[in-house]
């Protein structure tokens, strides 16, 4: 069965341009892009994309699917449904599961489970160290052979510089990027929110910006020393943005991502003590948010990734200090990117899409993120005019832990296509053609 997407505006993040064309899909691949592609007469499903943007399938390189081990929070099945509903056709999942994805067996399980139950493509990230404990290196060659696309101890920073140094040498040798969660545990210990005026007024222990920035500095030094590709996860401070900017100017192999919550919210969001605002790294100052947006604008920040971190209602519905860190992000990401970055002119649509397609694909070495003839037919259709109020009760994710409930977002994914199959269609989208 073929599929034709008609009348949409194509976003090509590789050539950095937009143009009107139809897209013909068959056998899981993009068969043609252009006008007068036919499709009539044959058995062909038509999707009316007039007034919509047709982008390569979005890639979220930082999600927690919680499977194996924490299936009450999320599973590969529910997490990939959330991804599809959020417009993502591929996700990279972090290894802080139970057991930790620090060995071949767990990576193999994730790939097999994703094949069986996953609605979108799943690319596992292996651990840097056994149990993400920061001591013994994992067998990165094994992890890569089993399907891992990167290594990370996300949720924790590799505290011991000697361990990270050797990890970078090993990762470089096997050709995997290191995704670092930059946090100096000595500086952040016991902290709940960003350290500043708000933490003082609320009487909540703070996490200073320096807890992140200091480790970004160390990691850049080690990336330079080893030649290992370093990707800095969830950048939240102005200092980190500046260090990454300098590293790139020196030509170092450093890339970085920012989450929608860190470019959309400041520390002010925590004043109602809503545990859904508790996240690590914490929501930062207005100056940090400005710096992060500037980093997105000037290209210092390559990627927008959600750090989708589902938790159960029971875990989150407790006093601030007791709640786990993390918020869900897959189903609000595109709306926040459009509402907070594209509509205000921080990023044009092509740049915004590049940060969710070709840029993460290149970092992880995936042959995805482009709309070219012969490429996998992973496609996301976005309606830039569509508005909706965020209602966590409608999430496909098991997680309801979002601080964006009730927000009106404009610019939403309306159709998600993975390998030529429609896996999500927002209500009210009717086939034309
Ligand atoms: O808020 C967070 N939650 N930050 C992390 O780094 C880990 C994540 C989780 O696994 O819940
Ligand atoms: Zn994470």
PDB file of N, CA and C and ligand atoms in Angstrom, residues 62 64 66 96 154-156 181 234 278-281 307 309-311 325-327, ligand 1:
ATOM      1  N   UNK A  62      16.813  11.873  23.936  1.00  0.00           N
ATOM      2  CA  UNK A  62      16.949  11.736  25.386  1.00  0.00           C
ATOM      3  C   UNK A  62      15.592  11.454  26.029  1.00  0.00           C
ATOM      4  N   UNK A  64      13.459   8.537  28.803  1.00  0.00           N
ATOM      5  CA  UNK A  64      13.511   7.425  29.756  1.00  0.00           C
ATOM      6  C   UNK A  64      12.265   6.576  29.534  1.00  0.00           C
ATOM      7  N   UNK A  66      11.997   3.546  30.891  1.00  0.00           N
ATOM      8  CA  UNK A  66      11.808   2.864  32.189  1.00  0.00           C
ATOM      9  C   UNK A  66      11.676   1.349  32.106  1.00  0.00           C
ATOM     10  N   UNK A  96      19.270   4.106  32.614  1.00  0.00           N
ATOM     11  CA  UNK A  96      19.050   3.966  34.069  1.00  0.00           C
ATOM     12  C   UNK A  96      17.773   3.193  34.379  1.00  0.00           C
ATOM     13  N   UNK A 154      23.398   8.840  32.426  1.00  0.00           N
ATOM     14  CA  UNK A 154      22.404   9.886  32.681  1.00  0.00           C
ATOM     15  C   UNK A 154      21.583   9.644  33.941  1.00  0.00           C
ATOM     16  N   UNK A 155      21.338  10.739  34.625  1.00  0.00           N
ATOM     17  CA  UNK A 155      20.742  10.672  35.954  1.00  0.00           C
ATOM     18  C   UNK A 155      21.852  10.912  36.958  1.00  0.00           C
ATOM     19  N   UNK A 156      23.053  10.520  36.552  1.00  0.00           N
ATOM     20  CA  UNK A 156      24.252  10.753  37.348  1.00  0.00           C
ATOM     21  C   UNK A 156      25.375  11.227  36.440  1.00  0.00           C
ATOM     22  N   UNK A 181      25.682  13.709  31.750  1.00  0.00           N
ATOM     23  CA  UNK A 181      24.819  14.439  32.678  1.00  0.00           C
ATOM     24  C   UNK A 181      25.795  15.199  33.578  1.00  0.00           C
ATOM     25  N   UNK A 234      20.894  17.975  28.555  1.00  0.00           N
ATOM     26  CA  UNK A 234      20.073  18.992  29.251  1.00  0.00           C
ATOM     27  C   UNK A 234      20.843  20.183  29.832  1.00  0.00           C
ATOM     28  N   UNK A 278       9.728  19.807  39.741  1.00  0.00           N
ATOM     29  CA  UNK A 278      11.005  19.309  40.270  1.00  0.00           C
ATOM     30  C   UNK A 278      11.694  18.457  39.213  1.00  0.00           C
ATOM     31  N   UNK A 279      12.846  18.935  38.783  1.00  0.00           N
ATOM     32  CA  UNK A 279      13.544  18.290  37.687  1.00  0.00           C
ATOM     33  C   UNK A 279      15.038  18.532  37.871  1.00  0.00           C
ATOM     34  N   UNK A 280      15.828  17.637  37.315  1.00  0.00           N
ATOM     35  CA  UNK A 280      17.271  17.739  37.443  1.00  0.00           C
ATOM     36  C   UNK A 280      17.925  17.735  36.067  1.00  0.00           C
ATOM     37  N   UNK A 281      18.685  18.763  35.665  1.00  0.00           N
ATOM     38  CA  UNK A 281      18.950  19.979  36.415  1.00  0.00           C
ATOM     39  C   UNK A 281      17.680  20.808  36.639  1.00  0.00           C
ATOM     40  N   UNK A 307      14.266  14.820  27.598  1.00  0.00           N
ATOM     41  CA  UNK A 307      14.515  14.211  28.911  1.00  0.00           C
ATOM     42  C   UNK A 307      13.191  13.737  29.532  1.00  0.00           C
ATOM     43  N   UNK A 309      10.843  12.003  31.471  1.00  0.00           N
ATOM     44  CA  UNK A 309      11.157  11.241  32.686  1.00  0.00           C
ATOM     45  C   UNK A 309       9.875  10.971  33.475  1.00  0.00           C
ATOM     46  N   UNK A 310       9.122   9.939  33.031  1.00  0.00           N
ATOM     47  CA  UNK A 310       7.851   9.646  33.682  1.00  0.00           C
ATOM     48  C   UNK A 310       8.027   9.055  35.075  1.00  0.00           C
ATOM     49  N   UNK A 311       7.142   9.453  35.974  1.00  0.00           N
ATOM     50  CA  UNK A 311       7.044   8.861  37.316  1.00  0.00           C
ATOM     51  C   UNK A 311       5.568   8.624  37.602  1.00  0.00           C
ATOM     52  N   UNK A 325      12.953  13.542  40.911  1.00  0.00           N
ATOM     53  CA  UNK A 325      13.185  14.530  39.855  1.00  0.00           C
ATOM     54  C   UNK A 325      12.654  14.006  38.530  1.00  0.00           C
ATOM     55  N   UNK A 326      12.098  14.882  37.718  1.00  0.00           N
ATOM     56  CA  UNK A 326      11.751  14.487  36.354  1.00  0.00           C
ATOM     57  C   UNK A 326      10.357  14.897  35.950  1.00  0.00           C
ATOM     58  N   UNK A 327      10.209  15.146  34.650  1.00  0.00           N
ATOM     59  CA  UNK A 327       8.895  15.447  34.084  1.00  0.00           C
ATOM     60  C   UNK A 327       8.777  14.786  32.714  1.00  0.00           C
TER      61      UNK A 327
HETATM   62  O1  LIG B   1      14.902  15.027  36.234  1.00  0.00           O
HETATM   63  C1  LIG B   1      15.540  14.051  35.885  1.00  0.00           C
HETATM   64  N1  LIG B   1      14.996  12.804  35.853  1.00  0.00           N
HETATM   65  N2  LIG B   1      16.819  14.212  35.535  1.00  0.00           N
HETATM   66  C2  LIG B   1      17.611  13.181  35.274  1.00  0.00           C
HETATM   67  O2  LIG B   1      18.758  13.406  34.965  1.00  0.00           O
HETATM   68  C3  LIG B   1      17.131  11.788  35.406  1.00  0.00           C
HETATM   69  C4  LIG B   1      15.666  11.730  35.227  1.00  0.00           C
HETATM   70  C5  LIG B   1      15.082  10.427  35.661  1.00  0.00           C
HETATM   71  O3  LIG B   1      15.610   9.372  35.314  1.00  0.00           O
HETATM   72  O4  LIG B   1      14.016  10.459  36.313  1.00  0.00           O
END
